[in-house]
Coordinates of C-alpha atoms in Angstrom, one line a residue:
Chain A
M1 CA 21.1 -9.6 -13.3
A2 CA 22.0 -11.5 -16.3
V3 CA 23.6 -7.8 -18.6
S4 CA 24.4 -8.8 -22.1
T5 CA 24.6 -6.3 -24.8
S6 CA 22.8 -6.1 -28.7
N7 CA 22.3 -3.7 -31.8
Q8 CA 19.7 -2.0 -32.1
K9 CA 17.3 -2.4 -34.6
R10 CA 15.5 0.7 -34.5
K11 CA 17.0 4.8 -34.0
V12 CA 15.3 5.7 -30.6
V13 CA 13.0 9.4 -30.5
I14 CA 12.9 10.6 -26.8
N15 CA 13.0 13.5 -24.6
P16 CA 15.5 13.6 -22.1
V17 CA 12.7 14.9 -20.1
T18 CA 9.7 13.2 -20.9
R19 CA 11.5 11.0 -17.8
V20 CA 10.2 13.5 -15.3
E21 CA 6.6 13.1 -15.3
G22 CA 4.5 17.1 -16.2
H23 CA 6.0 20.4 -17.6
G24 CA 8.9 21.8 -15.5
K25 CA 10.3 25.3 -15.7
V26 CA 13.7 26.3 -14.4
T27 CA 15.3 30.0 -13.8
I28 CA 18.6 30.1 -12.5
Q29 CA 19.5 33.4 -11.3
L30 CA 23.5 34.9 -10.2
D31 CA 24.8 38.0 -8.6
E32 CA 26.7 40.5 -9.2
N33 CA 30.0 38.4 -9.1
G34 CA 28.1 35.6 -11.9
H35 CA 27.0 33.3 -8.4
V36 CA 24.7 31.2 -8.4
E37 CA 22.1 33.7 -5.9
R38 CA 18.6 32.1 -6.4
T39 CA 16.9 28.7 -8.3
R40 CA 13.5 28.2 -8.9
F41 CA 11.8 25.4 -10.4
H42 CA 8.4 26.7 -11.8
I43 CA 5.2 24.9 -12.4
I44 CA 3.3 26.4 -15.4
E45 CA 0.2 24.3 -15.6
F46 CA -2.8 24.1 -13.8
R47 CA -6.4 22.4 -14.1
G48 CA -7.7 22.9 -10.1
F49 CA -8.4 19.8 -9.9
E50 CA -8.8 20.6 -5.7
R51 CA -12.5 23.1 -7.3
F52 CA -14.0 20.5 -9.6
V53 CA -14.6 18.1 -6.9
Q54 CA -16.3 20.9 -4.9
G55 CA -19.7 20.1 -6.0
R56 CA -19.8 16.6 -6.1
M57 CA -21.5 14.2 -4.6
Y58 CA -18.4 12.9 -0.6
W59 CA -18.8 9.3 -2.6
E60 CA -17.7 10.5 -5.7
A61 CA -14.9 11.5 -5.3
P62 CA -12.8 8.3 -4.9
I63 CA -13.0 7.4 -8.2
I64 CA -13.3 11.2 -9.9
V65 CA -9.6 11.7 -8.6
Q66 CA -8.0 9.0 -9.5
R67 CA -8.7 11.4 -12.9
L68 CA -5.4 13.3 -11.4
C69 CA -2.9 11.2 -12.2
G70 CA -2.3 8.1 -15.0
I71 CA 0.3 6.9 -13.4
C72 CA -0.5 6.9 -10.3
P73 CA -4.9 6.8 -9.2
V74 CA -4.8 4.5 -6.9
S75 CA -3.0 6.4 -4.8
H76 CA -5.3 9.5 -4.7
H77 CA -8.2 6.0 -5.2
L78 CA -6.9 5.0 -1.5
A79 CA -6.6 8.2 -0.1
A80 CA -9.9 9.9 -1.5
S81 CA -11.2 6.4 0.1
K82 CA -10.0 6.8 4.0
A83 CA -11.1 10.6 3.8
M84 CA -14.5 9.1 2.6
D85 CA -15.0 6.5 5.4
V86 CA -14.0 10.0 7.7
V87 CA -17.0 11.7 6.3
A88 CA -19.2 7.7 6.5
G89 CA -18.8 7.9 10.5
V90 CA -15.9 4.3 9.9
D91 CA -13.2 4.6 12.3
Q92 CA -12.0 1.5 11.2
V93 CA -13.2 -0.8 7.6
S94 CA -13.6 -4.1 7.9
P95 CA -10.2 -6.3 7.9
T96 CA -11.8 -8.1 4.3
A97 CA -11.5 -4.5 3.3
E98 CA -8.4 -3.5 4.8
K99 CA -6.1 -5.7 3.0
M100 CA -7.6 -6.1 0.0
R101 CA -6.6 -2.5 0.6
R102 CA -3.2 -2.8 2.0
L103 CA -2.6 -5.2 -1.5
M104 CA -4.0 -2.3 -3.9
H105 CA -1.5 0.0 -2.5
Y106 CA 1.4 -2.4 -2.4
G107 CA 0.6 -3.8 -5.9
Q108 CA 1.1 0.3 -7.0
T109 CA 4.4 1.0 -5.2
Y110 CA 5.6 -2.4 -6.6
Q111 CA 4.7 -0.8 -10.1
S112 CA 5.5 2.6 -10.0
H113 CA 8.5 2.4 -7.9
A114 CA 9.6 -0.3 -10.9
L115 CA 8.5 1.9 -13.7
H116 CA 10.6 4.9 -12.0
F117 CA 13.8 2.9 -11.6
F118 CA 14.6 0.7 -14.4
H119 CA 12.4 3.1 -17.2
L120 CA 12.8 6.8 -15.9
A121 CA 16.4 6.4 -13.5
S122 CA 18.1 3.2 -14.6
P123 CA 19.3 5.1 -17.4
D124 CA 20.9 7.2 -15.8
L125 CA 23.3 5.1 -13.4
L126 CA 23.8 2.9 -15.9
F127 CA 25.0 5.0 -19.0
G128 CA 25.8 8.3 -17.5
F129 CA 24.7 11.3 -16.8
D130 CA 26.9 12.4 -19.7
A131 CA 25.6 10.0 -22.3
P132 CA 23.7 10.6 -25.3
V133 CA 19.8 12.5 -25.6
E134 CA 19.3 9.2 -27.1
K135 CA 21.0 6.5 -25.6
R136 CA 20.0 7.4 -21.7
N137 CA 16.1 5.3 -21.8
V138 CA 14.2 2.6 -20.9
L139 CA 14.6 1.2 -24.9
A140 CA 18.3 1.6 -24.5
V141 CA 18.4 -0.1 -21.5
L142 CA 16.1 -2.8 -23.8
A143 CA 19.0 -3.5 -25.9
E144 CA 21.6 -3.0 -23.9
Y145 CA 20.2 -4.7 -20.7
P146 CA 17.7 -7.7 -22.4
D147 CA 17.5 -9.0 -19.4
V148 CA 16.9 -6.6 -17.0
A149 CA 14.1 -4.4 -18.6
R150 CA 12.2 -7.6 -19.8
K151 CA 12.6 -8.6 -16.3
A152 CA 11.4 -4.5 -15.3
V153 CA 8.5 -4.6 -17.8
L154 CA 6.9 -7.9 -16.2
M155 CA 7.3 -6.4 -12.6
R156 CA 5.0 -3.5 -13.8
Q157 CA 2.7 -6.1 -15.0
Y158 CA 2.6 -8.2 -12.1
G159 CA 1.3 -4.6 -10.5
Q160 CA -1.1 -3.5 -12.8
E161 CA -2.4 -7.3 -12.5
V162 CA -2.7 -7.2 -8.6
I163 CA -4.2 -3.2 -8.9
K164 CA -6.3 -4.9 -11.5
A165 CA -7.3 -7.3 -9.1
T166 CA -7.9 -5.7 -6.1
S167 CA -9.8 -2.5 -8.0
G168 CA -11.9 -4.4 -10.5
K169 CA -10.1 -3.3 -13.5
K170 CA -7.1 -1.2 -14.6
I171 CA -8.5 2.4 -15.2
H172 CA -11.0 4.0 -13.4
G173 CA -11.0 1.1 -10.2
T174 CA -14.3 1.2 -7.9
G175 CA -12.6 -1.2 -5.8
S176 CA -12.1 0.3 -2.8
L177 CA -15.6 2.8 -1.6
P178 CA -16.4 5.2 1.3
G179 CA -16.4 3.1 4.4
G180 CA -14.5 -0.2 2.5
V181 CA -14.2 -2.4 -0.6
N182 CA -17.0 -3.8 -3.3
K183 CA -14.9 -7.0 -4.0
N184 CA -12.6 -9.6 -2.2
L185 CA -10.3 -11.2 -3.7
G186 CA -10.9 -14.6 -5.0
A187 CA -8.9 -18.0 -4.7
A188 CA -8.9 -17.9 -8.6
E189 CA -7.7 -15.2 -8.6
R190 CA -5.0 -15.3 -5.3
D191 CA -3.8 -18.1 -6.6
T192 CA -3.0 -16.8 -10.2
L193 CA -0.6 -13.8 -7.9
Q194 CA 0.7 -16.4 -5.6
A195 CA 2.0 -18.9 -7.9
R196 CA 5.2 -15.1 -8.7
V197 CA 5.4 -13.5 -6.2
D198 CA 8.4 -15.5 -5.3
T199 CA 9.5 -14.5 -8.3
M200 CA 8.3 -10.9 -7.8
I201 CA 10.4 -10.4 -4.9
E202 CA 13.3 -12.4 -6.4
W203 CA 13.6 -9.6 -9.1
A204 CA 12.5 -7.1 -7.1
V205 CA 15.9 -8.3 -4.7
E206 CA 18.7 -8.0 -8.4
G207 CA 16.5 -4.4 -9.5
L208 CA 18.6 -3.5 -5.6
E209 CA 21.8 -5.2 -5.5
L210 CA 22.3 -3.1 -9.4
C211 CA 21.3 -0.7 -8.2
K212 CA 23.5 -0.3 -4.8
T213 CA 25.8 -2.1 -7.3
I214 CA 26.0 1.1 -9.5
T215 CA 25.7 3.3 -6.9
K216 CA 28.0 1.9 -4.5
A217 CA 31.3 1.8 -8.4
D218 CA 30.8 5.7 -7.5
L219 CA 29.5 6.7 -4.1
D220 CA 32.0 9.8 -4.0
K221 CA 30.5 11.6 -6.1
L222 CA 26.7 10.6 -6.0
V223 CA 26.5 10.8 -2.2
K224 CA 27.6 14.7 -3.4
F225 CA 25.7 15.0 -6.2
G226 CA 22.9 18.0 -5.6
S227 CA 22.4 16.9 -2.2
F228 CA 21.5 19.0 1.1
E229 CA 20.6 18.7 4.0
S230 CA 16.5 18.6 5.3
N231 CA 13.7 17.5 7.2
F232 CA 12.3 14.7 6.3
M233 CA 8.5 13.8 6.8
S234 CA 6.6 10.3 6.5
I235 CA 3.7 8.7 8.5
V236 CA 4.4 5.7 10.5
A237 CA 2.3 2.7 12.6
E238 CA 2.3 4.1 16.3
D239 CA 5.3 1.9 16.6
G240 CA 7.0 3.3 14.3
C241 CA 7.5 0.6 11.1
M242 CA 7.5 1.7 8.6
D243 CA 3.7 1.9 7.3
L244 CA 3.0 2.7 3.4
Y245 CA -1.5 2.6 3.9
D246 CA -2.4 4.7 7.0
G247 CA -0.6 5.9 10.5
K248 CA 0.5 9.2 12.3
L249 CA 2.8 11.5 11.1
R250 CA 6.2 12.1 12.2
V251 CA 8.9 14.9 10.9
I252 CA 12.4 14.2 12.6
D253 CA 14.7 17.2 11.4
A254 CA 18.5 16.6 9.8
D255 CA 19.9 15.1 12.4
G256 CA 16.9 12.5 13.1
E257 CA 15.2 14.4 15.6
K258 CA 12.0 14.4 16.3
I259 CA 10.4 17.7 15.6
F260 CA 6.9 15.5 16.2
D261 CA 5.0 12.0 15.4
Q262 CA 1.7 10.9 16.1
V263 CA -0.2 13.1 14.3
A264 CA -3.8 12.4 13.3
P265 CA -5.3 13.4 9.6
A266 CA -7.7 15.7 11.1
D267 CA -4.7 17.7 13.0
Y268 CA -3.0 18.5 9.7
L269 CA -3.9 22.0 10.1
D270 CA -2.2 23.1 12.9
Y271 CA 1.6 20.8 12.1
I272 CA 1.5 22.1 8.6
E273 CA 0.7 24.9 6.4
E274 CA 1.0 25.8 2.5
E275 CA 2.4 29.4 0.9
V276 CA 1.1 29.8 -2.7
R277 CA 4.7 32.7 -4.3
P278 CA 3.4 33.7 -7.3
W279 CA 5.5 32.2 -9.6
S280 CA 4.3 28.6 -9.5
Y281 CA 1.0 27.1 -9.4
M282 CA 2.1 24.5 -6.9
K283 CA 2.0 25.1 -3.4
F284 CA 4.8 25.0 -0.5
P285 CA 4.1 23.3 2.0
F286 CA 6.2 24.0 5.3
I287 CA 6.1 22.7 9.2
K288 CA 4.2 25.6 10.8
S289 CA 6.3 26.2 14.3
L290 CA 9.6 26.1 12.6
G291 CA 8.5 28.7 9.6
K292 CA 8.7 29.0 5.7
E293 CA 12.8 29.3 6.1
K294 CA 13.4 26.5 8.3
G295 CA 9.9 23.8 7.9
W296 CA 10.6 22.9 4.6
Y297 CA 11.2 18.7 4.4
R298 CA 10.9 16.4 2.3
V299 CA 9.1 13.8 1.2
G300 CA 9.0 9.9 -0.4
P301 CA 10.7 6.5 -0.4
L302 CA 14.5 8.4 1.0
A303 CA 12.5 9.4 3.8
R304 CA 10.3 7.4 5.1
V305 CA 13.1 4.5 5.2
N306 CA 14.9 7.7 6.9
A307 CA 12.0 8.7 9.3
C308 CA 10.4 4.6 11.1
D309 CA 12.8 2.8 13.1
Y310 CA 11.9 -1.0 11.1
I311 CA 10.6 -2.0 8.6
D312 CA 8.2 -5.2 9.8
T313 CA 9.9 -7.8 6.4
P314 CA 13.5 -8.9 7.2
I315 CA 14.7 -8.6 3.8
A316 CA 13.9 -5.3 3.3
E317 CA 14.8 -4.4 6.6
K318 CA 18.2 -6.2 6.9
E319 CA 18.3 -3.5 3.9
R320 CA 16.8 -1.0 6.0
Q321 CA 20.1 -1.1 8.3
E322 CA 22.7 -1.5 5.5
F323 CA 21.5 1.6 3.8
M324 CA 20.9 3.8 7.4
A325 CA 24.9 2.6 7.9
L326 CA 25.5 5.4 4.7
G327 CA 24.6 7.8 7.2
G328 CA 26.8 7.1 10.2
G329 CA 23.9 7.4 12.5
R330 CA 21.8 10.0 11.6
P331 CA 19.5 10.3 8.6
V332 CA 20.9 9.8 4.4
H333 CA 20.4 13.2 3.1
A334 CA 21.6 12.4 -0.1
T335 CA 19.8 13.0 -3.0
M336 CA 20.4 9.6 -5.5
A337 CA 19.8 7.9 -2.8
Y338 CA 16.2 8.4 -3.3
H339 CA 16.8 5.8 -6.0
W340 CA 18.7 3.1 -2.9
A341 CA 15.4 3.2 -1.0
R342 CA 12.7 3.6 -3.4
M343 CA 13.9 -0.6 -4.2
I344 CA 14.4 -1.2 -0.6
E345 CA 10.5 -0.4 -0.7
T346 CA 9.8 -3.1 -3.6
V347 CA 11.5 -5.5 -2.4
H348 CA 8.8 -4.4 0.6
A349 CA 5.8 -4.1 -0.8
A350 CA 6.7 -7.4 -2.9
E351 CA 6.8 -9.0 1.1
K352 CA 3.7 -7.6 1.9
M353 CA 2.3 -9.6 -1.1
K354 CA 3.0 -12.2 -0.6
E355 CA 2.3 -12.1 3.4
L356 CA -1.1 -10.8 2.3
L357 CA -2.0 -12.7 -0.6
A358 CA -1.5 -16.1 2.8
D359 CA -3.9 -14.5 3.6
P360 CA -7.6 -15.6 4.8
D361 CA -9.2 -12.5 5.6
L362 CA -8.9 -11.5 2.1
Q363 CA -11.8 -13.4 1.2
G364 CA -14.0 -12.3 4.3
T365 CA -16.8 -11.2 2.7
E366 CA -17.1 -8.4 5.0
L367 CA -16.7 -5.5 2.3
R368 CA -18.2 -2.4 3.3
R369 CA -19.4 -0.3 7.0
K370 CA -21.9 2.0 7.5
G371 CA -22.1 4.8 11.0
E372 CA -23.5 8.1 12.0
R373 CA -22.4 10.4 9.2
R374 CA -19.1 13.1 9.6
N375 CA -19.1 16.6 7.6
R376 CA -15.1 16.2 7.5
G377 CA -13.3 14.1 6.4
V378 CA -8.5 14.0 6.5
A379 CA -6.7 10.9 5.3
W380 CA -3.6 10.4 4.4
I381 CA -1.7 7.7 2.1
E382 CA 2.6 7.4 2.0
A383 CA 2.0 7.3 -2.2
P384 CA 5.1 6.4 -4.2
R385 CA 6.1 9.6 -4.0
G386 CA 6.0 10.9 -1.0
T387 CA 2.7 11.3 1.3
L388 CA -0.2 12.5 -0.1
F389 CA -3.4 13.9 2.0
H390 CA -6.8 15.0 1.5
H391 CA -8.9 16.6 3.0
Y392 CA -12.9 17.6 1.8
E393 CA -15.5 18.8 3.7
V394 CA -19.5 17.6 2.5
D395 CA -22.7 20.2 3.2
E396 CA -26.1 18.3 4.8
Q397 CA -26.5 17.0 1.3
D398 CA -23.8 15.1 0.8
K399 CA -22.5 17.8 -1.5
I400 CA -18.1 18.3 -1.0
T401 CA -17.9 22.0 0.1
L402 CA -14.6 21.4 -0.1
A403 CA -11.7 20.0 -1.1
N404 CA -7.4 20.8 0.0
L405 CA -5.0 18.2 -1.9
I406 CA -1.1 18.3 -0.6
V407 CA 0.3 15.6 -3.1
S408 CA 3.6 13.6 -2.4
T409 CA 5.5 16.2 -5.3
T410 CA 4.7 19.4 -3.7
N411 CA 5.3 18.1 -0.8
N412 CA 8.7 17.8 -2.8
N413 CA 8.5 20.8 -3.7
E414 CA 10.8 23.3 -1.7
A415 CA 13.7 20.4 -1.5
M416 CA 13.4 20.1 -5.7
N417 CA 13.9 23.7 -5.7
E418 CA 16.7 23.2 -3.5
A419 CA 18.6 20.7 -5.3
V420 CA 18.3 22.6 -8.5
R421 CA 19.5 25.3 -6.5
V422 CA 22.7 22.9 -5.2
I423 CA 23.0 21.3 -8.8
A424 CA 23.6 24.4 -10.8
D425 CA 25.4 25.3 -8.2
Q426 CA 27.9 22.6 -8.6
Y427 CA 28.0 22.2 -12.3
L428 CA 27.3 25.5 -13.9
D429 CA 29.8 27.3 -15.1
G430 CA 30.6 31.0 -16.7
K431 CA 27.3 32.0 -18.7
E432 CA 25.9 29.5 -19.8
I433 CA 23.3 26.6 -19.8
T434 CA 25.6 23.8 -21.4
E435 CA 24.4 20.2 -22.2
G436 CA 25.6 19.0 -18.9
L437 CA 23.8 21.4 -16.8
L438 CA 20.7 20.3 -18.3
N439 CA 21.7 17.0 -18.3
H440 CA 22.7 17.4 -14.0
I441 CA 19.5 19.6 -13.7
E442 CA 17.6 16.2 -15.0
V443 CA 18.7 13.6 -13.3
G444 CA 18.4 15.4 -10.2
I445 CA 14.3 16.9 -10.1
R446 CA 14.0 12.8 -11.8
A447 CA 15.2 11.0 -7.7
Y448 CA 11.8 12.9 -6.9
D449 CA 10.3 11.0 -8.9
P450 CA 8.6 14.6 -9.5
C451 CA 4.5 13.8 -11.3
L452 CA 3.7 17.9 -12.0
S453 CA 1.0 16.7 -13.4
C454 CA -0.7 15.6 -10.3
A455 CA 1.1 18.5 -8.6
T456 CA -0.3 21.1 -10.0
H457 CA -3.9 19.1 -10.9
A458 CA -2.9 19.2 -14.7
L459 CA -1.6 17.1 -17.9
G460 CA 0.6 17.3 -18.3
Q461 CA 3.2 18.8 -22.2
M462 CA 6.2 17.1 -20.7
R463 CA 9.0 19.3 -21.6
L464 CA 12.4 21.7 -19.3
Q465 CA 13.1 24.3 -19.7
V466 CA 16.1 26.7 -17.6
R467 CA 16.7 30.0 -18.0
L468 CA 19.5 31.8 -17.1
T469 CA 19.3 35.3 -15.4
D470 CA 21.8 38.3 -14.0
A471 CA 21.6 40.3 -10.9
R472 CA 18.8 42.6 -12.5
G473 CA 17.2 39.6 -14.1
H474 CA 17.8 40.3 -17.6
L475 CA 18.5 37.2 -19.7
I476 CA 22.1 35.5 -20.1
D477 CA 20.0 32.2 -21.5
E478 CA 17.8 29.7 -22.3
K479 CA 17.4 26.2 -23.2
L480 CA 14.4 24.1 -23.7
R481 CA 13.6 20.7 -24.2
G482 CA 10.6 19.2 -25.3
Chain B
M1 CA -15.0 4.4 -26.2
G2 CA -11.8 2.7 -26.0
P3 CA -13.4 1.1 -22.6
A4 CA -16.9 0.7 -23.6
M5 CA -15.4 -1.5 -26.2
A6 CA -13.5 -3.7 -24.1
E7 CA -16.6 -3.3 -22.0
A8 CA -19.0 -4.5 -24.5
V9 CA -16.2 -7.0 -26.1
Q10 CA -16.8 -8.9 -23.5
G11 CA -20.4 -8.9 -22.3
F12 CA -20.9 -11.1 -25.5
A13 CA -18.6 -13.7 -23.9
L14 CA -16.2 -14.9 -27.0
P15 CA -13.8 -17.5 -26.8
G16 CA -10.5 -16.6 -27.6
V17 CA -11.0 -12.8 -27.1
F18 CA -9.4 -11.1 -24.5
T19 CA -10.2 -7.3 -23.9
D20 CA -8.2 -4.9 -21.6
A21 CA -8.3 -0.7 -20.9
D22 CA -5.9 1.6 -19.8
Y23 CA -5.7 4.8 -19.5
Q24 CA -3.3 4.7 -22.1
L25 CA -0.3 2.4 -23.6
N26 CA 3.0 1.7 -21.7
I27 CA 6.0 -0.2 -22.7
E28 CA 4.0 -3.2 -20.6
D29 CA 1.9 -3.6 -22.3
A30 CA 4.2 -5.8 -25.4
A31 CA 5.0 -8.3 -22.8
Q32 CA 0.7 -9.6 -23.6
M33 CA 0.3 -8.4 -27.2
A34 CA 3.0 -10.7 -28.1
G35 CA 1.3 -13.8 -27.2
F36 CA -1.5 -12.9 -29.1
G37 CA -2.7 -13.4 -33.4
R38 CA -4.5 -10.4 -33.9
V39 CA -4.6 -6.6 -31.9
L40 CA -7.2 -4.1 -32.1
F41 CA -6.8 -0.8 -31.0
V42 CA -9.9 1.8 -29.8
D43 CA -10.3 4.6 -28.9
A44 CA -11.7 8.5 -29.6
S45 CA -10.9 9.8 -32.3
V46 CA -11.0 13.8 -32.4
D47 CA -10.5 13.7 -36.0
A48 CA -11.5 10.4 -37.7
D49 CA -14.2 10.2 -40.4
A50 CA -16.6 9.5 -39.0
P51 CA -18.6 6.7 -38.0
F52 CA -15.0 4.8 -38.0
T53 CA -12.0 4.6 -39.4
F54 CA -10.6 1.7 -39.1
S55 CA -6.7 0.8 -40.5
E56 CA -4.2 -2.4 -39.9
V57 CA -1.0 -1.2 -38.0
R58 CA 2.6 -2.4 -38.3
A59 CA 5.7 -2.3 -36.7
G60 CA 7.8 1.7 -35.9
A61 CA 10.2 1.9 -38.0
D62 CA 11.1 4.0 -35.0
I63 CA 9.9 3.6 -31.3
A64 CA 8.8 7.4 -29.5
F65 CA 8.3 6.7 -26.0
T66 CA 7.8 8.7 -23.2
S67 CA 6.7 7.2 -20.0
H68 CA 3.3 8.4 -20.4
S69 CA 2.8 6.5 -23.3
V70 CA 3.7 5.2 -25.9
S71 CA 1.8 4.7 -30.0
P72 CA 0.3 1.2 -30.9
E73 CA 3.1 1.1 -33.8
S74 CA 5.7 1.1 -30.4
V75 CA 4.3 -1.8 -28.3
L76 CA 4.1 -3.6 -32.0
A77 CA 8.2 -2.4 -32.1
I78 CA 8.4 -3.5 -28.9
C79 CA 7.3 -6.5 -29.6
E80 CA 9.2 -8.1 -32.3
D81 CA 12.6 -6.9 -30.4
H82 CA 11.9 -7.9 -27.3
F83 CA 9.3 -10.4 -27.3
G84 CA 9.5 -12.1 -29.5
R85 CA 6.6 -11.7 -31.7
A86 CA 4.2 -9.4 -33.6
P87 CA 0.7 -9.6 -33.1
R88 CA -1.4 -8.4 -36.7
A89 CA -3.0 -5.4 -35.6
F90 CA -5.3 -3.1 -36.3
V91 CA -6.1 0.8 -35.0
L92 CA -10.4 1.4 -34.7
A93 CA -10.5 5.4 -34.7
I94 CA -14.4 6.4 -33.7
R95 CA -14.7 9.4 -34.0
G96 CA -16.2 11.4 -31.2
Y97 CA -17.1 15.0 -30.3
A98 CA -17.1 16.3 -26.6
F99 CA -13.7 15.2 -24.6
D100 CA -14.4 18.0 -21.6
F101 CA -13.6 15.6 -17.9
A102 CA -17.2 14.4 -17.8
E103 CA -18.8 10.7 -17.8
G104 CA -20.5 8.3 -20.3
I105 CA -20.7 9.8 -23.9
T106 CA -22.8 12.4 -26.6
P107 CA -25.5 11.4 -28.6
R108 CA -24.2 11.7 -31.7
A109 CA -21.0 9.8 -29.9
Q110 CA -22.9 7.1 -29.0
K111 CA -24.4 6.4 -33.0
N112 CA -20.9 5.8 -34.0
F113 CA -19.2 4.0 -31.7
E114 CA -23.4 1.1 -31.9
Q115 CA -22.4 1.3 -35.5
A116 CA -18.3 0.1 -34.4
L117 CA -19.8 -2.0 -31.9
A118 CA -21.4 -3.4 -35.4
F119 CA -18.6 -4.2 -37.0
V120 CA -16.2 -5.6 -34.2
Q121 CA -18.6 -8.4 -34.3
S122 CA -18.5 -8.7 -37.6
L123 CA -15.2 -7.8 -37.9
I124 CA -14.3 -11.0 -35.3
R125 CA -16.1 -13.3 -36.9
G126 CA -15.0 -12.8 -40.0
W127 CA -11.6 -13.2 -38.1
K128 CA -12.2 -16.2 -36.7
E129 CA -13.4 -18.0 -40.0
G130 CA -9.4 -16.7 -41.1
K131 CA -10.9 -14.1 -42.5
H132 CA -10.1 -10.0 -43.2
G133 CA -6.2 -11.6 -43.0

């Protein structure tokens, strides 16, 4: 990528925590010796979407749940559709329906990952964790690296166009519905998207190369930063291939050994449990067989690249192999490796879009199938931020009586708490919350690309509060941003 | 009301008129807007005078950015700074009264919407005839 600099004409007004979607509060508690004893990453707001959908007709769910989040509505749209396929008695939608949904999903993954890496994360990587607040934002990237940033804007725009072409419109799309889809991809829409898909692959590869260059230049620091070992969860295809749209659940441990594999959606409650803690609205899921202490895990790009056996697109597979070499035969555990993995997936999503756009099934006419109604539907999808569970119970009047959503950020809840603990341990100097500590906590949380609005099913107010307390819980220092 | 307006205007199938609707403005909208001669931002307002207010908006002196949304002024500024030019732009704020989660527009707001739609038709006609800037 060409890199150039230019003078900024305008003053940029930005609060950096707006680059974490939502509103978070961090508490760091010290022990008697002044060392970090415990950290908590609190989620403050709550809206209660699971209650809200109760009483609504089951076929409305794929439309309603999109209001959970303005950033990744497609993931909720598709996860709810898949769960309601089960309720509608459809075990396998038509090839046209599945491929339309897949195209929509890869478009969403592509634009979401591009947004995160270029708009939210790259300022940290390009300008450094300690760069001034006014510099660590995408507009500074636009000013100093205009070619990089301009391509990022156009990558996101392309993903949005794919979503529009597959779901009917950019907002409140109705493309996917229980049993299938309501439109195919017209030849004109296909041609428009096909004309630019090679460019999208090329730009994704450039973004990945940029990420690798930055990471390798500071590898020692980035590998250690906020890092810890954990289990990893992802859905994978039957043969272990990465599959972001559908598959069975796999969890591996810190050494890469499988804890379980090929678990079907309907059985998730046999394997996963959610703990409620009084200080956070976000639940803490864990693997039942390992218990609360050892059963937490990570999801998202790092988990998916670690957990899969291979990727079925050539460039991304080659990149996966290079990435996995970092772990020396074990999973890669570095928190900052999320960005590298995310860019491998961006390339994969672009390659999959190209593959799908060349598939004539997208112009097929069998859009929707029907079956015998059931009262329970569970499904999952690999949303950009990680595994997303949708579980619904429906009564004889077609009304939803129960909804349980485990969103990606919730699946990463304990991991984000752990990242904050490790970073506080590494960067807390004395008994004062410094700008440096705030910056580092923010960078660590951001690696997980959390959508706090989504995880609490609320609309975020976007700010971060960090409180430092002594062993008796007395406040020593406090900093607020936002 | 913004998406409803976009849908209504799209229904007129006017040559040279393009409509779009999204959850919120974002940075990539600048890439698209830079190619237009005039842009009209339409949204419901919690406090505009009824039935609607109409005003010109220009590229902001500052660019305020959050990952969830960007203001019209900031989108126009990004157009100017990074995509060569910004279109002339206007904001149409239609007074709404109920913003809880629900489908449809309240009857009071619907009346405001209908007046706003008539105004937009006249505005576009004027633009095509070279009036209203």
